[in-house]
Amino acid sequence: MVDSDMLIPRPRLSTPGVGSFEITPTTRIAADAASESVRLYLQQTLRGSTGLPVRDAETPGIDVIRLRVADDTQATGDADAALPTGPAGSTAESFRLTVTPDGIDVLGGSAAGVFYGVQALLQLFPADVYRKGRVGTGPWTVAVQTVEDAPAFAWRGVMLDVVRHFRTKAEVLRVIDQLAAHRINTLHFHLTDDQGWRIEIRKYPRLTEIGSWRRESQVGAHVPDADGVMRPQGFDGRPHGGYYTQDDIREIIAYAADRFVTVVPEIETPGHVRAALAAYPELGVHPEAGVEVWTEWGIAEDVLNADDATIDFFKGVFDEVVDLFPSAYIGLGGDECPKVQWEQDPRTQERMRSLGLADEEQLQAWIIGQLAAHIESKGRRAFGWDEILEGGTLSESATVVSWRGLRGASTAAKRGHDVISSPDDQVYLDYRQSDLPNEPIPVSIVLTVDDVFAFDPVPADLTDDERAHVIGGQGNMWCEHVDTVRKLDYQLFPRVAALSEALWSADVTGPRDLADFRGRLAEHLARLEAMGIEYRHETGPFPWQERPGVPGRPGTREERAAYIDAITANIAD
C-alpha cells in the first residue's frame, strides 16, 4: 500500500486512518450522471491492470467505489462535505477522497474534481495499476485515509510542438494520458510554423497538400563555419511531414475532454509562417520569389504581408479553427517576427503610411489586433506570446504567454491582461538537463527537475490585484531536436512531475520542500515505468539516448540573461 504522503502533486490535506480497502471480484463502481465519463475511465484502467471486472453498481453500498459531484449544499456549506477552494474561490477542480474498509468515496466540485480524485486514488495503489495488462494478482489494496485537495492555478499546461517533428495522432493521445495522470489540464497545441502546417483547413487545401511536408530536416544545431557564420552542420536527406485531418482533431479533442484536458490551438502569425507561404506565395512580402517549407531550425525572415486579402485569409483559417476547437482560448502566435522584409519593401512602407503606423512594431501590432478582434468576435479569447505587448494597444481581453523570462508577465498583469507564465529559464522542456558531455543535442541552459520544481508563475513585483491576472503557467516542449517519441519521453519526464507540483500545489501546501518532493519522486518513478514512459534517469542518458557527433547549442545563464534583456527592451511597464 502507498501512503498519501507519497502523492504527486502533494495534497493540501491528508489524514491517515486504520485498515485498508481491497478491490476484489465483487467490487463495483457507482457514479452519478455527471461522473459517468470518469467511471468509464476508472473501469478501463482497473480492468486492464487488475483483471478484475469492477462492474457498475446501481446504488452506493458496501464494497463500492462511489464517484459523485457535490451539489450546491455540499460544495459550499455542509460541514461533512465542504470542499477546499482553488483559484478565485472555485471548487470545480477540488475533491475529497475518502477510503474506509468498506468502500471508497470520491466527491468532486465538478466532474473534473472527481477525475482528479481518481488520479489521487490510482497513485495509492501499487504502481502496476498503470499497466495496460495484468502482471500480478494483487492484492489491490488502498490504506484507509482521507485526502482533500484543490489546485493553486487554473491553467496548468504543457505546449507540444508538432511542427518541427510531427507526432502521430496515437502519440498525441499518449501524451494526453501522461498529462492527465499528472493533473495537467491544458495541452497548448503548436500546429503551424516555418517548418510545417499540421492542421487541415478545408478552405485552403494547399496548406496541408504543400505546407505539411518538407524535403529534409536539419540535424543538430547551427555551428560556425570557417568565416564564423552560423550554419547548419548538415541535413538528413529525408522528407518529413504529416498533418491532422479535421476528424483527427475532433478525436484528439474528445479524447482529451474525457480526461479533462483542454486542447488549445495555436496558429502562428505574422512570422513563423514560411510553410503557409510555400503553399500560398501571395500571402508573403515577395510572392514572386516563392519559398519552400523551411528545412532549417531557427527563425526564417519570411513574414506575412499586410494586405487586406492576407488578413482575410487568416480570418478564414481561424474560422475553421474556432469551429473545431471548443476551447475558450485561441492562439495567434506573435513571437519572433523579423522586420527586415517590411523595412525594405516599398509596398509595405506605403501600407504603413496609409494605416498611420509609425514603424514596423506597430505594423505587427496592427496585424495581431485585426486577427485578435476577429477571434473575439467569435466569442473566444485570443492569446499570444509576450511580443504582442509591443507596438501598440492590445485588446483588453487578450491573454499573454510570457516566455522571455517573467518581464512580460509582470508588464501584462500591470496592464490588466491575464497571463500564462512560461519563462524559458524555468520551464522550457527542450533545454538540456545537465552539463554532462553526453547529454543528447544539448540546448541552451541546464534546466533540472529541481529548477522546474522551483517554478513560480507569479512575478514577485505584483500587487494582490495584479497577481490575480496570473491564471497559471505551462512548460514548453519545442521539438527541433526531438525526432522520436522516446526522445519526447526523455525531455518531458520526470520534469513534468515537477511542473505538476509547481502548478497544482505551489505554496498552498506550505513552503516548498525539495527533499520531500525528491522522496515522493523516487516512488513516482515506478509509476512512470509502469506507464511505459522512458524518462531521463538521474544518472544521465543511457547509451541509446545519446546523440554522439550531433551538435547542440549549449549556453550559460549569463549569456541567456543578456540575450533576453536585449530582446525584451521594447516591453516596458
Coordinates of C-alpha atoms in Angstrom, one line a residue, residues 13-568:
L13 CA -4.6 17.7 3.5
S14 CA -4.2 14.0 4.1
T15 CA -5.5 12.2 7.1
P16 CA -4.4 8.6 7.7
G17 CA -6.8 6.0 9.2
V18 CA -6.6 2.4 10.3
G19 CA -7.1 -0.5 8.0
S20 CA -7.4 -0.8 4.2
F21 CA -9.9 -1.4 1.4
E22 CA -9.2 -4.1 -1.3
I23 CA -10.6 -4.3 -4.8
T24 CA -11.9 -7.8 -5.3
P25 CA -14.1 -9.6 -8.0
T26 CA -17.2 -8.3 -6.2
T27 CA -16.1 -4.6 -6.1
R28 CA -18.4 -2.3 -8.0
I29 CA -18.4 1.4 -9.1
A30 CA -21.3 3.7 -8.6
A31 CA -21.4 7.1 -10.4
D32 CA -23.8 9.9 -10.8
A33 CA -24.7 11.1 -14.3
A34 CA -22.1 13.9 -14.2
S35 CA -19.3 11.5 -13.3
E36 CA -20.1 8.9 -16.0
S37 CA -17.0 9.6 -18.1
V38 CA -14.8 9.2 -15.0
R39 CA -16.5 5.9 -14.2
L40 CA -15.6 4.6 -17.7
Y41 CA -12.0 5.9 -17.3
L42 CA -11.6 4.2 -13.9
Q43 CA -13.1 0.9 -15.1
Q44 CA -10.9 0.8 -18.2
T45 CA -7.8 1.5 -16.1
L46 CA -8.6 -1.1 -13.3
R47 CA -9.8 -3.8 -15.6
G48 CA -6.7 -3.7 -17.7
S49 CA -4.2 -3.8 -14.9
T50 CA -6.0 -5.9 -12.2
G51 CA -8.0 -8.2 -14.5
L52 CA -11.0 -7.6 -12.2
P53 CA -14.5 -6.8 -13.6
V54 CA -15.3 -3.7 -11.4
R55 CA -18.8 -3.7 -12.8
D56 CA -21.4 -1.0 -12.4
A57 CA -23.3 -0.5 -9.2
E58 CA -26.8 1.0 -9.2
T59 CA -26.6 2.5 -5.7
P60 CA -23.8 3.2 -3.1
G61 CA -23.1 0.4 -0.7
I62 CA -20.5 -1.9 0.8
D63 CA -17.6 -2.8 -1.5
V64 CA -18.4 0.1 -3.8
I65 CA -16.2 2.9 -5.2
R66 CA -18.6 5.9 -5.4
L67 CA -18.0 8.8 -7.8
R68 CA -20.1 11.9 -7.4
V69 CA -20.2 15.6 -7.9
A70 CA -21.1 17.7 -4.9
D71 CA -24.4 19.6 -5.0
D72 CA -24.6 23.2 -4.0
T73 CA -25.1 22.5 -0.4
Q74 CA -22.2 20.0 -0.3
A75 CA -19.9 22.4 -2.1
T76 CA -20.5 25.4 0.0
G77 CA -21.9 24.7 3.4
D78 CA -22.3 21.1 4.6
A79 CA -19.6 20.5 7.2
D80 CA -19.4 16.9 6.2
A81 CA -18.8 17.6 2.6
A82 CA -17.5 21.1 2.0
L83 CA -14.6 21.1 -0.5
P84 CA -11.4 23.2 -0.4
T85 CA -11.3 26.1 -2.9
G86 CA -8.9 26.6 -5.7
P87 CA -8.3 29.7 -7.9
A88 CA -10.7 32.6 -7.3
G89 CA -12.5 30.6 -4.7
S90 CA -13.6 27.9 -7.2
T91 CA -14.3 24.3 -6.2
A92 CA -14.7 23.0 -9.7
E93 CA -11.4 21.0 -9.7
S94 CA -11.5 20.3 -5.9
F95 CA -12.0 16.8 -4.5
R96 CA -12.3 14.8 -1.3
L97 CA -11.1 11.2 -1.5
T98 CA -12.3 9.1 1.5
V99 CA -11.2 5.5 1.9
T100 CA -12.8 3.2 4.5
P101 CA -12.6 -0.5 5.0
D102 CA -16.0 -0.8 3.4
G103 CA -15.6 1.4 0.3
I104 CA -14.2 4.5 -1.4
D105 CA -16.0 7.8 -1.9
V106 CA -14.7 10.4 -4.4
L107 CA -16.5 13.7 -4.1
G108 CA -15.6 16.5 -6.6
G109 CA -16.7 20.0 -7.1
S110 CA -17.4 19.0 -10.7
A111 CA -16.7 16.0 -12.9
A112 CA -13.1 17.4 -13.2
G113 CA -12.7 17.3 -9.5
V114 CA -14.0 13.7 -9.4
F115 CA -11.4 12.8 -12.1
Y116 CA -8.6 14.4 -10.1
G117 CA -9.7 12.5 -7.0
V118 CA -9.5 9.3 -9.1
Q119 CA -5.9 10.3 -10.1
A120 CA -5.0 10.5 -6.5
L121 CA -6.7 7.2 -5.8
L122 CA -4.7 5.4 -8.6
Q123 CA -1.5 6.7 -7.1
L124 CA -2.4 5.0 -3.8
F125 CA -2.5 1.6 -5.5
P126 CA 0.7 -0.4 -6.4
A127 CA 2.4 1.2 -9.4
D128 CA 1.3 -1.8 -11.6
V129 CA -2.1 -0.3 -11.7
Y130 CA -0.9 1.9 -14.6
R131 CA -0.1 -1.1 -16.8
K132 CA -2.3 -1.9 -19.7
G133 CA -2.3 -5.6 -18.9
R134 CA -2.2 -7.8 -15.8
V135 CA 1.2 -8.7 -14.5
G136 CA 0.2 -9.8 -11.0
T137 CA -2.9 -10.8 -9.0
G138 CA -2.8 -8.2 -6.2
P139 CA -3.8 -7.7 -3.6
W140 CA -5.1 -4.4 -4.8
T141 CA -5.4 -2.5 -1.6
V142 CA -5.6 1.1 -0.5
A143 CA -4.9 2.3 3.0
V144 CA -7.8 3.9 4.9
Q145 CA -7.4 7.7 4.7
T146 CA -8.9 11.0 3.6
V147 CA -7.3 13.3 1.0
E148 CA -8.6 16.8 0.3
D149 CA -7.1 18.8 -2.5
A150 CA -7.6 21.7 -4.9
P151 CA -5.3 23.3 -7.5
A152 CA -3.4 26.6 -7.0
F153 CA -3.7 27.6 -10.6
A154 CA -6.5 27.3 -13.2
W155 CA -4.1 27.0 -16.2
R156 CA -1.7 24.0 -15.8
G157 CA -0.3 23.4 -19.2
V158 CA 2.2 21.8 -21.5
M159 CA 2.8 23.2 -25.0
L160 CA 3.6 20.5 -27.6
D161 CA 5.3 21.5 -30.8
V162 CA 4.2 19.0 -33.5
V163 CA 5.6 21.1 -36.4
R164 CA 9.4 20.6 -36.2
H165 CA 8.8 16.9 -35.8
F166 CA 5.4 15.6 -36.4
R167 CA 3.7 13.4 -33.7
T168 CA 1.2 10.9 -34.9
K169 CA -2.4 11.0 -33.5
A170 CA -1.7 8.0 -31.4
E171 CA 1.4 9.7 -29.9
V172 CA -0.6 12.8 -29.1
L173 CA -3.2 10.7 -27.3
R174 CA -0.4 9.1 -25.3
V175 CA 0.9 12.5 -24.2
I176 CA -2.7 13.5 -23.2
D177 CA -2.8 10.4 -20.9
Q178 CA 0.5 11.3 -19.4
L179 CA -0.6 14.9 -18.7
A180 CA -3.9 13.8 -17.2
A181 CA -2.2 11.5 -14.8
H182 CA -0.3 14.5 -13.5
R183 CA -3.3 16.8 -13.3
I184 CA -2.1 19.0 -16.2
N185 CA -5.3 20.3 -17.7
T186 CA -4.2 22.2 -20.8
L187 CA -2.4 21.0 -24.0
H188 CA -1.2 24.0 -25.9
F189 CA -1.1 22.6 -29.4
H190 CA 1.5 24.3 -31.6
L191 CA 0.2 23.5 -35.1
T192 CA 1.9 25.8 -37.6
D193 CA 5.4 27.3 -38.1
D194 CA 8.1 27.8 -40.7
Q195 CA 8.8 24.0 -40.9
G196 CA 5.3 22.7 -41.5
W197 CA 1.5 23.2 -41.3
R198 CA -0.2 20.4 -39.3
I199 CA -4.0 21.1 -39.4
E200 CA -6.4 20.6 -42.3
I201 CA -8.1 23.8 -43.4
R202 CA -10.7 22.9 -45.9
K203 CA -11.0 26.4 -47.4
Y204 CA -7.3 26.4 -48.2
P205 CA -6.3 22.8 -49.0
R206 CA -2.7 23.6 -50.2
L207 CA -1.8 24.4 -46.6
T208 CA -1.6 20.7 -46.0
E209 CA -1.1 19.5 -49.6
I210 CA 2.1 21.5 -49.8
G211 CA 2.8 23.1 -46.4
S212 CA 2.7 19.9 -44.3
W213 CA 5.8 18.3 -45.9
R214 CA 9.4 19.4 -46.1
R215 CA 12.1 17.8 -48.3
E216 CA 14.6 17.2 -45.4
S217 CA 15.4 18.4 -41.9
Q218 CA 18.4 20.0 -40.3
V219 CA 20.3 17.7 -38.0
G220 CA 21.5 19.3 -34.8
A221 CA 22.0 23.0 -34.2
H222 CA 23.8 25.7 -36.2
V223 CA 27.6 25.7 -36.0
P224 CA 30.1 28.3 -37.1
D225 CA 31.7 27.9 -40.5
A226 CA 35.3 29.0 -41.4
D227 CA 34.2 32.6 -41.5
G228 CA 32.4 32.4 -38.2
V229 CA 28.9 32.4 -39.8
M230 CA 26.4 30.1 -38.0
R231 CA 25.2 27.5 -40.4
P232 CA 23.5 24.0 -40.2
Q233 CA 26.1 21.3 -39.9
G234 CA 24.1 19.0 -42.2
F235 CA 20.7 17.6 -43.2
D236 CA 19.2 14.2 -43.0
G237 CA 18.1 14.0 -46.7
R238 CA 14.7 12.5 -45.7
P239 CA 11.3 14.1 -46.4
H240 CA 9.4 14.8 -43.2
G241 CA 5.8 15.7 -42.5
G242 CA 2.2 14.9 -41.7
Y243 CA -0.9 16.6 -40.6
Y244 CA -4.2 16.1 -38.7
T245 CA -7.4 15.9 -40.6
Q246 CA -10.3 17.7 -39.0
D247 CA -11.7 14.4 -37.8
D248 CA -8.3 13.7 -36.2
I249 CA -8.5 17.0 -34.4
R250 CA -12.1 16.2 -33.2
E251 CA -10.9 12.8 -31.9
I252 CA -8.0 14.3 -30.1
I253 CA -10.2 17.0 -28.5
A254 CA -12.8 14.4 -27.4
Y255 CA -10.2 12.0 -26.0
A256 CA -8.7 14.9 -24.1
A257 CA -12.1 16.1 -22.8
D258 CA -12.7 12.7 -21.3
R259 CA -9.5 13.2 -19.3
F260 CA -10.3 16.9 -18.5
V261 CA -7.5 18.2 -20.7
T262 CA -8.4 21.2 -22.8
V263 CA -6.7 21.3 -26.2
V264 CA -5.8 24.9 -27.1
P265 CA -4.7 25.5 -30.7
E266 CA -2.0 27.9 -31.9
I267 CA -1.7 29.3 -35.4
E268 CA 1.4 31.3 -35.9
T269 CA 1.2 34.9 -37.3
P270 CA 2.7 37.2 -38.7
G271 CA 6.1 35.5 -38.5
H272 CA 6.9 31.8 -38.4
V273 CA 4.7 31.4 -41.5
R274 CA 7.0 30.0 -44.2
A275 CA 5.0 26.8 -44.5
A276 CA 1.9 28.9 -45.3
L277 CA 3.9 31.0 -47.8
A278 CA 5.1 27.8 -49.6
A279 CA 1.5 26.9 -50.1
Y280 CA 0.2 30.4 -50.9
P281 CA 3.0 32.7 -52.0
E282 CA 0.6 35.6 -52.4
L283 CA 0.5 35.9 -48.6
G284 CA 4.1 37.0 -48.4
V285 CA 6.0 40.2 -48.9
H286 CA 7.8 38.8 -52.0
P287 CA 5.3 36.4 -53.7
E288 CA 7.3 36.4 -56.9
A289 CA 10.2 34.8 -55.2
G290 CA 8.5 31.7 -53.9
V291 CA 9.7 29.7 -50.9
E292 CA 9.7 26.1 -49.8
V293 CA 8.7 24.8 -46.5
W294 CA 11.8 25.5 -44.4
T295 CA 14.3 22.7 -43.7
E296 CA 16.3 24.6 -41.1
W297 CA 15.6 25.4 -37.4
G298 CA 15.6 28.9 -36.1
I299 CA 13.6 31.9 -37.4
A300 CA 13.0 32.5 -41.1
E301 CA 12.9 36.1 -42.3
D302 CA 9.8 35.4 -44.4
V303 CA 6.6 37.1 -42.9
L304 CA 3.1 37.9 -43.9
N305 CA 2.3 41.0 -46.0
A306 CA -0.2 43.5 -44.6
D307 CA -2.7 43.3 -47.4
D308 CA -6.4 43.1 -46.6
A309 CA -6.6 39.8 -48.6
T310 CA -3.9 38.3 -46.3
I311 CA -5.8 39.3 -43.2
D312 CA -9.0 37.9 -44.7
F313 CA -7.1 34.6 -45.5
F314 CA -6.1 34.1 -41.9
K315 CA -9.6 35.1 -40.7
G316 CA -10.8 32.2 -42.8
V317 CA -8.2 29.9 -41.2
F318 CA -9.3 31.0 -37.7
D319 CA -13.0 30.5 -38.6
E320 CA -12.3 26.8 -39.1
V321 CA -10.0 26.6 -36.1
V322 CA -12.7 28.1 -33.9
D323 CA -15.3 25.7 -35.3
L324 CA -13.1 22.8 -34.4
F325 CA -11.8 23.7 -31.0
P326 CA -14.3 24.4 -28.2
S327 CA -11.5 26.0 -26.0
A328 CA -12.1 29.5 -24.7
Y329 CA -8.6 30.5 -25.9
I330 CA -7.3 30.5 -29.5
G331 CA -3.6 31.2 -30.0
L332 CA -2.3 33.5 -32.8
G333 CA 1.4 33.4 -32.1
G334 CA 3.0 36.8 -32.4
D335 CA 6.6 35.8 -31.4
E336 CA 9.9 36.2 -33.1
C337 CA 8.7 38.2 -36.2
P338 CA 11.6 39.6 -38.2
K339 CA 11.0 43.1 -39.6
V340 CA 13.7 43.2 -42.3
Q341 CA 11.3 42.4 -45.2
W342 CA 8.8 45.0 -44.1
E343 CA 11.6 47.6 -43.7
Q344 CA 13.0 47.0 -47.2
D345 CA 9.7 46.7 -49.1
P346 CA 8.2 49.9 -50.6
R347 CA 4.7 48.4 -50.8
T348 CA 4.8 47.6 -47.1
Q349 CA 6.1 51.1 -46.3
E350 CA 3.2 52.6 -48.2
R351 CA 0.7 50.4 -46.4
M352 CA 2.1 51.6 -43.1
R353 CA 1.7 55.2 -44.1
S354 CA -1.9 54.6 -45.2
L355 CA -2.7 53.0 -41.9
G356 CA -1.0 55.8 -39.9
L357 CA 1.6 53.5 -38.4
A358 CA 4.9 54.9 -37.2
D359 CA 7.1 51.7 -37.5
E360 CA 7.2 48.0 -38.1
E361 CA 6.5 47.2 -34.5
Q362 CA 3.2 49.0 -34.9
L363 CA 2.5 47.1 -38.1
Q364 CA 2.9 43.8 -36.3
A365 CA 0.6 45.0 -33.5
W366 CA -1.9 46.1 -36.2
I367 CA -1.9 42.6 -37.8
I368 CA -2.3 40.9 -34.4
G369 CA -5.0 43.3 -33.5
Q370 CA -7.0 42.5 -36.6
L371 CA -6.9 38.8 -36.0
A372 CA -7.5 39.1 -32.3
A373 CA -10.6 41.1 -32.9
H374 CA -11.9 38.5 -35.3
I375 CA -11.3 35.7 -32.8
E376 CA -13.0 37.7 -30.1
S377 CA -16.0 38.4 -32.4
K378 CA -16.5 34.6 -32.3
G379 CA -16.8 34.6 -28.6
R380 CA -13.3 33.4 -27.9
R381 CA -10.2 35.0 -26.3
A382 CA -7.0 35.5 -28.3
F383 CA -3.7 34.6 -26.7
G384 CA -0.2 35.1 -27.9
W385 CA 3.5 35.2 -26.9
D386 CA 4.7 38.2 -24.9
E387 CA 5.8 40.1 -28.1
I388 CA 2.1 41.0 -28.6
L389 CA 2.7 43.6 -25.8
E390 CA 4.9 45.6 -28.1
G391 CA 4.0 48.2 -30.7
G392 CA 0.5 49.3 -29.8
T393 CA -2.6 48.9 -27.7
L394 CA -3.5 45.3 -27.1
S395 CA -7.2 44.2 -26.8
E396 CA -8.2 44.1 -23.1
S397 CA -9.3 40.5 -23.3
A398 CA -6.1 39.2 -24.9
T399 CA -4.0 36.9 -22.8
V400 CA -0.3 36.9 -22.8
V401 CA 2.1 33.9 -22.7
S402 CA 5.3 35.2 -21.1
W403 CA 8.2 33.2 -22.4
R404 CA 11.1 35.7 -22.3
G405 CA 11.5 35.4 -18.5
L406 CA 8.8 37.0 -16.4
R407 CA 9.1 40.5 -17.6
G408 CA 6.2 40.1 -20.0
A409 CA 4.1 38.5 -17.3
S410 CA 4.7 41.5 -15.0
T411 CA 4.0 44.1 -17.6
A412 CA 0.9 42.3 -18.9
A413 CA -0.6 41.9 -15.4
K414 CA 0.0 45.5 -14.6
R415 CA -1.8 46.5 -17.8
G416 CA -4.8 44.3 -16.8
H417 CA -4.2 41.4 -19.1
D418 CA -4.5 37.8 -18.0
V419 CA -1.1 36.0 -18.0
I420 CA 0.2 32.5 -18.6
S421 CA 3.8 32.3 -17.3
S422 CA 6.2 30.1 -19.3
P423 CA 9.7 31.6 -18.7
D424 CA 12.3 29.8 -20.8
D425 CA 14.8 29.7 -18.0
Q426 CA 12.4 27.8 -15.7
V427 CA 10.1 25.6 -17.8
Y428 CA 11.4 25.1 -21.4
L429 CA 11.4 21.4 -21.5
D430 CA 13.6 21.2 -24.7
Y431 CA 16.5 22.6 -22.7
R432 CA 19.4 20.3 -21.6
Q433 CA 19.0 18.6 -18.3
S434 CA 22.7 18.6 -17.2
D435 CA 26.1 19.8 -18.3
L436 CA 27.3 16.2 -19.0
P437 CA 29.1 15.9 -22.3
N438 CA 26.9 13.1 -23.4
E439 CA 23.6 15.0 -23.0
P440 CA 21.8 14.4 -26.3
I441 CA 21.9 17.5 -28.6
P442 CA 22.2 19.9 -25.6
V443 CA 20.1 23.1 -25.9
S444 CA 20.6 26.4 -24.0
I445 CA 21.0 26.4 -20.2
V446 CA 20.8 23.5 -17.8
L447 CA 17.2 23.0 -16.5
T448 CA 16.9 20.3 -14.0
V449 CA 14.0 18.7 -12.2
D450 CA 14.9 20.8 -9.2
D451 CA 14.7 24.0 -11.3
V452 CA 11.2 23.2 -12.6
F453 CA 10.1 22.3 -9.1
A454 CA 11.0 25.8 -8.0
F455 CA 8.9 27.4 -10.8
D456 CA 6.6 30.2 -9.6
P457 CA 4.4 31.7 -12.3
V458 CA 3.7 34.9 -10.3
P459 CA 6.2 37.7 -10.6
A460 CA 7.3 39.0 -7.2
D461 CA 6.7 42.6 -8.0
L462 CA 2.9 42.4 -8.5
T463 CA 0.2 43.6 -6.1
D464 CA -2.5 41.3 -4.9
D465 CA -4.9 42.6 -7.6
E466 CA -2.3 42.2 -10.3
R467 CA -1.4 38.7 -9.1
A468 CA -5.0 37.7 -9.8
H469 CA -4.3 38.1 -13.5
V470 CA -1.7 35.3 -13.5
I471 CA -4.0 32.4 -14.3
G472 CA -1.3 29.8 -14.4
G473 CA 1.7 28.5 -16.2
Q474 CA 3.0 25.9 -18.6
G475 CA 6.1 24.1 -19.8
N476 CA 7.0 24.4 -23.5
M477 CA 8.2 21.3 -25.4
W478 CA 9.8 22.5 -28.6
C479 CA 10.8 19.6 -30.9
E480 CA 13.5 20.7 -33.3
H481 CA 15.8 18.0 -31.8
V482 CA 13.1 15.7 -30.6
D483 CA 12.5 13.4 -33.5
T484 CA 11.1 10.3 -31.7
V485 CA 8.6 9.6 -29.1
R486 CA 11.3 8.1 -27.0
K487 CA 13.2 11.4 -27.0
L488 CA 10.0 13.1 -26.2
D489 CA 9.6 11.0 -23.0
Y490 CA 13.3 11.8 -22.1
Q491 CA 12.6 15.5 -22.3
L492 CA 9.3 15.6 -20.6
F493 CA 9.8 13.3 -17.7
P494 CA 10.4 13.5 -14.8
R495 CA 10.3 17.3 -15.2
V496 CA 6.5 17.3 -15.9
A497 CA 6.1 15.7 -12.5
A498 CA 7.9 18.7 -11.0
L499 CA 5.8 21.1 -13.2
S500 CA 2.6 19.4 -11.9
E501 CA 3.7 20.1 -8.3
A502 CA 4.6 23.7 -9.1
L503 CA 1.2 24.5 -10.7
W504 CA -1.1 22.3 -8.6
S505 CA 0.4 22.6 -5.1
A506 CA 2.5 25.8 -5.3
D507 CA 2.7 27.2 -1.8
V508 CA -0.8 26.4 -0.7
T509 CA 0.5 23.2 0.9
G510 CA 3.2 25.1 2.8
P511 CA 6.8 26.1 1.9
R512 CA 8.3 24.1 -0.9
D513 CA 10.4 21.3 0.4
L514 CA 12.7 19.9 -2.3
A515 CA 13.9 17.0 -0.2
D516 CA 10.3 16.0 0.4
F517 CA 9.5 16.2 -3.3
R518 CA 12.6 14.2 -4.2
G519 CA 11.4 11.5 -1.8
R520 CA 8.0 11.3 -3.4
L521 CA 9.5 11.5 -6.9
A522 CA 11.6 8.4 -6.1
E523 CA 8.4 6.5 -5.5
H524 CA 6.7 8.1 -8.6
L525 CA 9.4 6.7 -11.0
A526 CA 7.8 3.3 -10.6
R527 CA 4.6 4.7 -11.9
L528 CA 6.3 6.3 -14.9
E529 CA 7.9 2.9 -15.7
A530 CA 4.5 1.2 -15.4
M531 CA 3.1 3.8 -17.9
G532 CA 5.9 2.9 -20.3
I533 CA 7.5 6.4 -20.1
E534 CA 11.2 6.3 -20.9
Y535 CA 12.1 9.1 -18.6
R536 CA 15.6 10.6 -18.0
H537 CA 17.3 8.9 -15.2
E538 CA 19.1 10.9 -12.5
T539 CA 22.5 9.5 -13.6
G540 CA 22.1 10.8 -17.1
P541 CA 21.3 9.4 -20.5
F542 CA 21.7 5.8 -21.3
P543 CA 24.0 5.0 -24.3
W544 CA 21.0 4.6 -26.6
Q545 CA 19.7 8.0 -25.6
E546 CA 22.9 9.8 -26.6
R547 CA 23.5 11.5 -30.0
P548 CA 27.2 11.5 -30.4
G549 CA 28.5 13.8 -33.2
V550 CA 25.3 15.8 -33.4
P551 CA 26.0 19.4 -32.2
G552 CA 23.7 21.3 -29.9
R553 CA 23.7 24.9 -28.8
P554 CA 24.5 24.9 -25.0
G555 CA 24.8 28.2 -23.3
T556 CA 25.2 29.7 -19.9
R557 CA 22.6 31.5 -17.7
E558 CA 24.7 34.7 -18.1
E559 CA 24.5 34.5 -21.9
R560 CA 20.9 33.7 -21.8
A561 CA 20.1 36.6 -19.4
A562 CA 21.9 39.1 -21.6
Y563 CA 20.1 37.9 -24.7
I564 CA 16.7 38.1 -23.1
D565 CA 17.4 41.6 -21.8
A566 CA 18.2 42.6 -25.3
I567 CA 15.1 41.2 -27.0
T568 CA 12.7 42.5 -24.3

